[in-house]
mmCIF file of C-alpha atoms in Angstrom:
data_model
loop_
_atom_site.group_PDB
_atom_site.id
_atom_site.type_symbol
_atom_site.label_atom_id
_atom_site.label_comp_id
_atom_site.label_asym_id
_atom_site.label_seq_id
_atom_site.Cartn_x
_atom_site.Cartn_y
_atom_site.Cartn_z
ATOM 1 C CA MET A 1 16.382 0.082 -2.497
ATOM 2 C CA ALA A 2 14.064 -2.865 -2.003
ATOM 3 C CA ARG A 3 11.674 -3.774 -4.817
ATOM 4 C CA ASN A 4 8.345 -5.480 -5.211
ATOM 5 C CA VAL A 5 5.553 -5.897 -7.733
ATOM 6 C CA GLU A 6 2.217 -4.461 -6.659
ATOM 7 C CA ILE A 7 -1.418 -4.421 -7.624
ATOM 8 C CA LYS A 8 -4.384 -2.651 -6.070
ATOM 9 C CA ALA A 9 -7.963 -3.748 -6.754
ATOM 10 C CA CYS A 10 -11.393 -2.680 -5.607
ATOM 11 C CA ILE A 11 -13.176 -5.683 -4.054
ATOM 12 C CA ASP A 12 -16.788 -6.405 -3.157
ATOM 13 C CA SER A 13 -16.088 -8.010 0.230
ATOM 14 C CA ILE A 14 -13.063 -8.299 2.476
ATOM 15 C CA GLU A 15 -14.655 -11.332 4.143
ATOM 16 C CA ARG A 16 -15.064 -13.180 0.806
ATOM 17 C CA VAL A 17 -11.446 -12.559 -0.220
ATOM 18 C CA ALA A 18 -10.163 -13.257 3.329
ATOM 19 C CA ALA A 19 -11.750 -16.721 3.250
ATOM 20 C CA ILE A 20 -9.698 -17.532 0.128
ATOM 21 C CA ALA A 21 -6.542 -15.801 1.409
ATOM 22 C CA THR A 22 -6.673 -17.940 4.556
ATOM 23 C CA THR A 23 -6.293 -21.068 2.419
ATOM 24 C CA LEU A 24 -3.298 -19.595 0.536
ATOM 25 C CA ALA A 25 -1.448 -17.943 3.410
ATOM 26 C CA ASP A 26 1.470 -19.213 5.457
ATOM 27 C CA LYS A 27 0.796 -16.564 8.131
ATOM 28 C CA GLY A 28 -2.032 -14.288 9.164
ATOM 29 C CA PRO A 29 -4.343 -12.694 9.415
ATOM 30 C CA VAL A 30 -2.925 -9.790 11.386
ATOM 31 C CA GLU A 31 -5.133 -6.733 11.948
ATOM 32 C CA ILE A 32 -3.313 -3.380 11.671
ATOM 33 C CA ALA A 33 -4.715 0.145 12.052
ATOM 34 C CA GLN A 34 -2.780 2.560 9.841
ATOM 35 C CA ASP A 35 -2.814 6.346 9.570
ATOM 36 C CA ASP A 36 -0.835 7.459 6.509
ATOM 37 C CA THR A 37 0.121 11.092 5.942
ATOM 38 C CA PHE A 38 1.354 11.766 2.399
ATOM 39 C CA PHE A 39 3.690 14.633 1.580
ATOM 40 C CA ARG A 40 4.139 16.485 -1.678
ATOM 41 C CA CYS A 41 6.867 15.217 -4.003
ATOM 42 C CA ILE A 42 8.372 16.833 -7.076
ATOM 43 C CA ASP A 43 8.068 13.773 -9.332
ATOM 44 C CA SER A 44 4.518 12.430 -9.839
ATOM 45 C CA SER A 45 5.741 8.814 -9.643
ATOM 46 C CA ASP A 46 7.280 9.394 -6.195
ATOM 47 C CA ARG A 47 5.421 9.069 -2.888
ATOM 48 C CA LEU A 48 6.540 9.945 0.631
ATOM 49 C CA LYS A 49 4.329 8.901 3.499
ATOM 50 C CA LEU A 50 4.494 8.665 7.229
ATOM 51 C CA ARG A 51 2.671 5.518 8.346
ATOM 52 C CA THR A 52 1.690 5.792 12.003
ATOM 53 C CA PHE A 53 0.772 2.722 14.038
ATOM 54 C CA ALA A 54 0.935 4.265 17.534
ATOM 55 C CA PRO A 55 2.058 7.580 19.096
ATOM 56 C CA ASP A 56 5.596 6.181 19.409
ATOM 57 C CA ARG A 57 5.767 3.870 16.389
ATOM 58 C CA ALA A 58 5.755 4.788 12.723
ATOM 59 C CA GLU A 59 7.592 4.320 9.443
ATOM 60 C CA LEU A 60 8.642 6.909 6.913
ATOM 61 C CA ILE A 61 8.189 5.257 3.528
ATOM 62 C CA PHE A 62 9.504 6.563 0.229
ATOM 63 C CA TYR A 63 8.434 4.684 -2.875
ATOM 64 C CA ARG A 64 8.493 5.100 -6.635
ATOM 65 C CA ARG A 65 6.162 3.336 -9.035
ATOM 66 C CA ALA A 66 4.171 4.007 -12.166
ATOM 67 C CA ASP A 67 0.509 4.959 -11.809
ATOM 68 C CA SER A 68 -0.837 2.132 -13.948
ATOM 69 C CA THR A 69 -3.569 -0.410 -13.267
ATOM 70 C CA GLY A 70 -1.717 -3.670 -13.862
ATOM 71 C CA PRO A 71 1.027 -5.249 -11.775
ATOM 72 C CA LYS A 72 3.917 -2.800 -11.598
ATOM 73 C CA GLU A 73 7.366 -2.675 -10.104
ATOM 74 C CA SER A 74 7.855 -0.477 -7.052
ATOM 75 C CA PHE A 75 11.097 0.673 -5.419
ATOM 76 C CA TYR A 76 10.851 1.520 -1.717
ATOM 77 C CA LEU A 77 12.801 2.528 1.342
ATOM 78 C CA ILE A 78 11.398 2.247 4.897
ATOM 79 C CA THR A 79 12.795 4.146 7.890
ATOM 80 C CA PRO A 80 11.432 3.400 11.401
ATOM 81 C CA CYS A 81 10.441 6.414 13.504
ATOM 82 C CA ALA A 82 9.641 6.772 17.226
ATOM 83 C CA THR A 83 8.365 10.390 17.044
ATOM 84 C CA PRO A 84 5.787 10.493 14.260
ATOM 85 C CA ASP A 85 4.031 13.701 15.352
ATOM 86 C CA VAL A 86 7.267 15.703 15.281
ATOM 87 C CA LEU A 87 8.315 14.182 11.949
ATOM 88 C CA ARG A 88 4.851 14.859 10.458
ATOM 89 C CA GLU A 89 5.091 18.504 11.512
ATOM 90 C CA SER A 90 8.614 18.873 10.090
ATOM 91 C CA LEU A 91 7.726 17.302 6.747
ATOM 92 C CA THR A 92 4.507 19.301 6.522
ATOM 93 C CA LEU A 93 6.437 22.546 7.044
ATOM 94 C CA ALA A 94 9.113 21.534 4.506
ATOM 95 C CA TRP A 95 7.028 19.911 1.770
ATOM 96 C CA GLY A 96 3.325 20.313 2.569
ATOM 97 C CA GLN A 97 0.801 17.539 2.948
ATOM 98 C CA ALA A 98 -0.759 15.844 -0.079
ATOM 99 C CA GLY A 99 -3.417 14.099 2.017
ATOM 100 C CA ARG A 100 -4.146 11.623 4.750
ATOM 101 C CA VAL A 101 -5.421 8.041 4.531
ATOM 102 C CA ARG A 102 -6.798 6.056 7.446
ATOM 103 C CA LYS A 103 -7.394 2.370 7.026
ATOM 104 C CA GLN A 104 -7.819 -0.934 8.754
ATOM 105 C CA ARG A 105 -5.584 -3.546 7.151
ATOM 106 C CA ARG A 106 -5.818 -7.326 7.378
ATOM 107 C CA LEU A 107 -2.434 -8.777 6.445
ATOM 108 C CA PHE A 108 -1.708 -12.297 5.184
ATOM 109 C CA LEU A 109 1.666 -13.656 4.060
ATOM 110 C CA ALA A 110 1.665 -16.181 1.222
ATOM 111 C CA GLY A 111 5.258 -17.123 0.497
ATOM 112 C CA ARG A 112 6.988 -13.903 -0.471
ATOM 113 C CA THR A 113 3.731 -12.073 -1.146
ATOM 114 C CA ARG A 114 1.992 -9.735 1.265
ATOM 115 C CA ILE A 115 -1.782 -9.856 0.830
ATOM 116 C CA HIS A 116 -3.432 -6.718 2.185
ATOM 117 C CA LEU A 117 -7.186 -6.491 2.643
ATOM 118 C CA ASP A 118 -7.884 -2.829 3.335
ATOM 119 C CA ARG A 119 -10.970 -1.020 4.570
ATOM 120 C CA VAL A 120 -10.124 2.577 3.633
ATOM 121 C CA GLU A 121 -12.010 5.410 5.301
ATOM 122 C CA GLY A 122 -13.984 7.295 2.638
ATOM 123 C CA LEU A 123 -13.187 4.839 -0.182
ATOM 124 C CA GLY A 124 -14.280 1.270 0.548
ATOM 125 C CA GLU A 125 -12.644 -2.151 0.433
ATOM 126 C CA PHE A 126 -9.504 -3.059 -1.491
ATOM 127 C CA LEU A 127 -6.988 -5.818 -2.101
ATOM 128 C CA GLU A 128 -3.299 -5.070 -2.449
ATOM 129 C CA LEU A 129 -0.695 -7.639 -3.394
ATOM 130 C CA GLU A 130 3.009 -6.987 -2.880
ATOM 131 C CA VAL A 131 5.288 -9.646 -4.357
ATOM 132 C CA VAL A 132 8.746 -9.029 -2.867
ATOM 133 C CA LEU A 133 11.511 -9.380 -5.457
ATOM 134 C CA ALA A 134 14.963 -10.776 -4.765
ATOM 135 C CA GLU A 135 18.056 -8.716 -5.582
ATOM 136 C CA GLY A 136 18.487 -8.716 -9.369
ATOM 137 C CA GLU A 137 15.306 -10.730 -9.997
ATOM 138 C CA PRO A 138 13.398 -9.592 -13.084
ATOM 139 C CA ALA A 139 10.062 -7.867 -12.411
ATOM 140 C CA GLU A 140 8.374 -10.301 -14.815
ATOM 141 C CA ALA A 141 8.624 -13.096 -12.229
ATOM 142 C CA GLY A 142 6.725 -10.991 -9.689
ATOM 143 C CA ILE A 143 4.200 -9.899 -12.307
ATOM 144 C CA ALA A 144 3.429 -13.539 -13.159
ATOM 145 C CA GLU A 145 3.048 -14.363 -9.455
ATOM 146 C CA ALA A 146 0.701 -11.392 -8.935
ATOM 147 C CA HIS A 147 -1.481 -12.484 -11.875
ATOM 148 C CA ALA A 148 -1.648 -16.050 -10.528
ATOM 149 C CA LEU A 149 -2.656 -14.847 -7.049
ATOM 150 C CA MET A 150 -5.265 -12.485 -8.487
ATOM 151 C CA ALA A 151 -6.845 -15.422 -10.298
ATOM 152 C CA ARG A 152 -6.838 -17.601 -7.177
ATOM 153 C CA LEU A 153 -8.365 -14.763 -5.115
ATOM 154 C CA GLY A 154 -11.101 -14.211 -7.720
ATOM 155 C CA VAL A 155 -9.975 -10.701 -8.674
ATOM 156 C CA GLY A 156 -10.223 -9.683 -12.326
ATOM 157 C CA ALA A 157 -8.297 -7.104 -14.337
ATOM 158 C CA ASP A 158 -11.457 -4.968 -14.467
ATOM 159 C CA GLN A 159 -11.173 -4.454 -10.684
ATOM 160 C CA LEU A 160 -7.627 -3.032 -10.793
ATOM 161 C CA VAL A 161 -7.115 0.615 -9.889
ATOM 162 C CA GLN A 162 -4.147 2.900 -10.423
ATOM 163 C CA GLY A 163 -2.487 5.310 -8.056
ATOM 164 C CA ALA A 164 -2.317 5.451 -4.292
ATOM 165 C CA TYR A 165 -5.259 5.661 -1.901
ATOM 166 C CA VAL A 166 -4.444 9.335 -1.367
ATOM 167 C CA ASP A 167 -4.900 9.936 -5.109
ATOM 168 C CA LEU A 168 -8.267 8.171 -5.087
ATOM 169 C CA LEU A 169 -9.400 10.186 -2.076
ATOM 170 C CA ASN A 170 -8.256 13.482 -3.588
ATOM 171 C CA THR A 171 -10.012 12.661 -6.873
ATOM 172 C CA SER A 172 -13.263 11.744 -5.099
ATOM 173 C CA ARG A 173 -13.172 15.039 -3.162
ATOM 174 C CA ARG A 174 -12.864 17.030 -6.401
ATOM 175 C CA THR A 175 -15.904 15.397 -8.029
#
């Protein structure tokens, strides 16, 4: 499975962070509308989601990571899909849905790091960093890179959040 180091942070303004990201990025920005359907998993550190981009284009994404606030290692596997509605129905019948997240993502690439600026329906604005790790590379290298990028983007440790967007949405609905 592929690996990366990730962080998620609540931000005050996508435009403010985008202005900085533009100076750091090799590529981007690219605007992407995403509709993520999450399915129930047995292990609380596992996630299975169907990310739909268009009626005929989606990705089934399995990932495993700790629900902690700081930079953390994530293992993931991505499978392209051309029939997302049928797959969503099948997985819903088999496992049940855990929730749905709709967002507008602005993507920048800075070296091996994906910088995501997300406007999440019902939640607000967020930054995600994904530092892609090489085969056998220690997670500590990605963690150091994530911390350095956070500092350059003006994001402090007090802004970090744990869990997936679906967890945040489900928690906000319960309160």
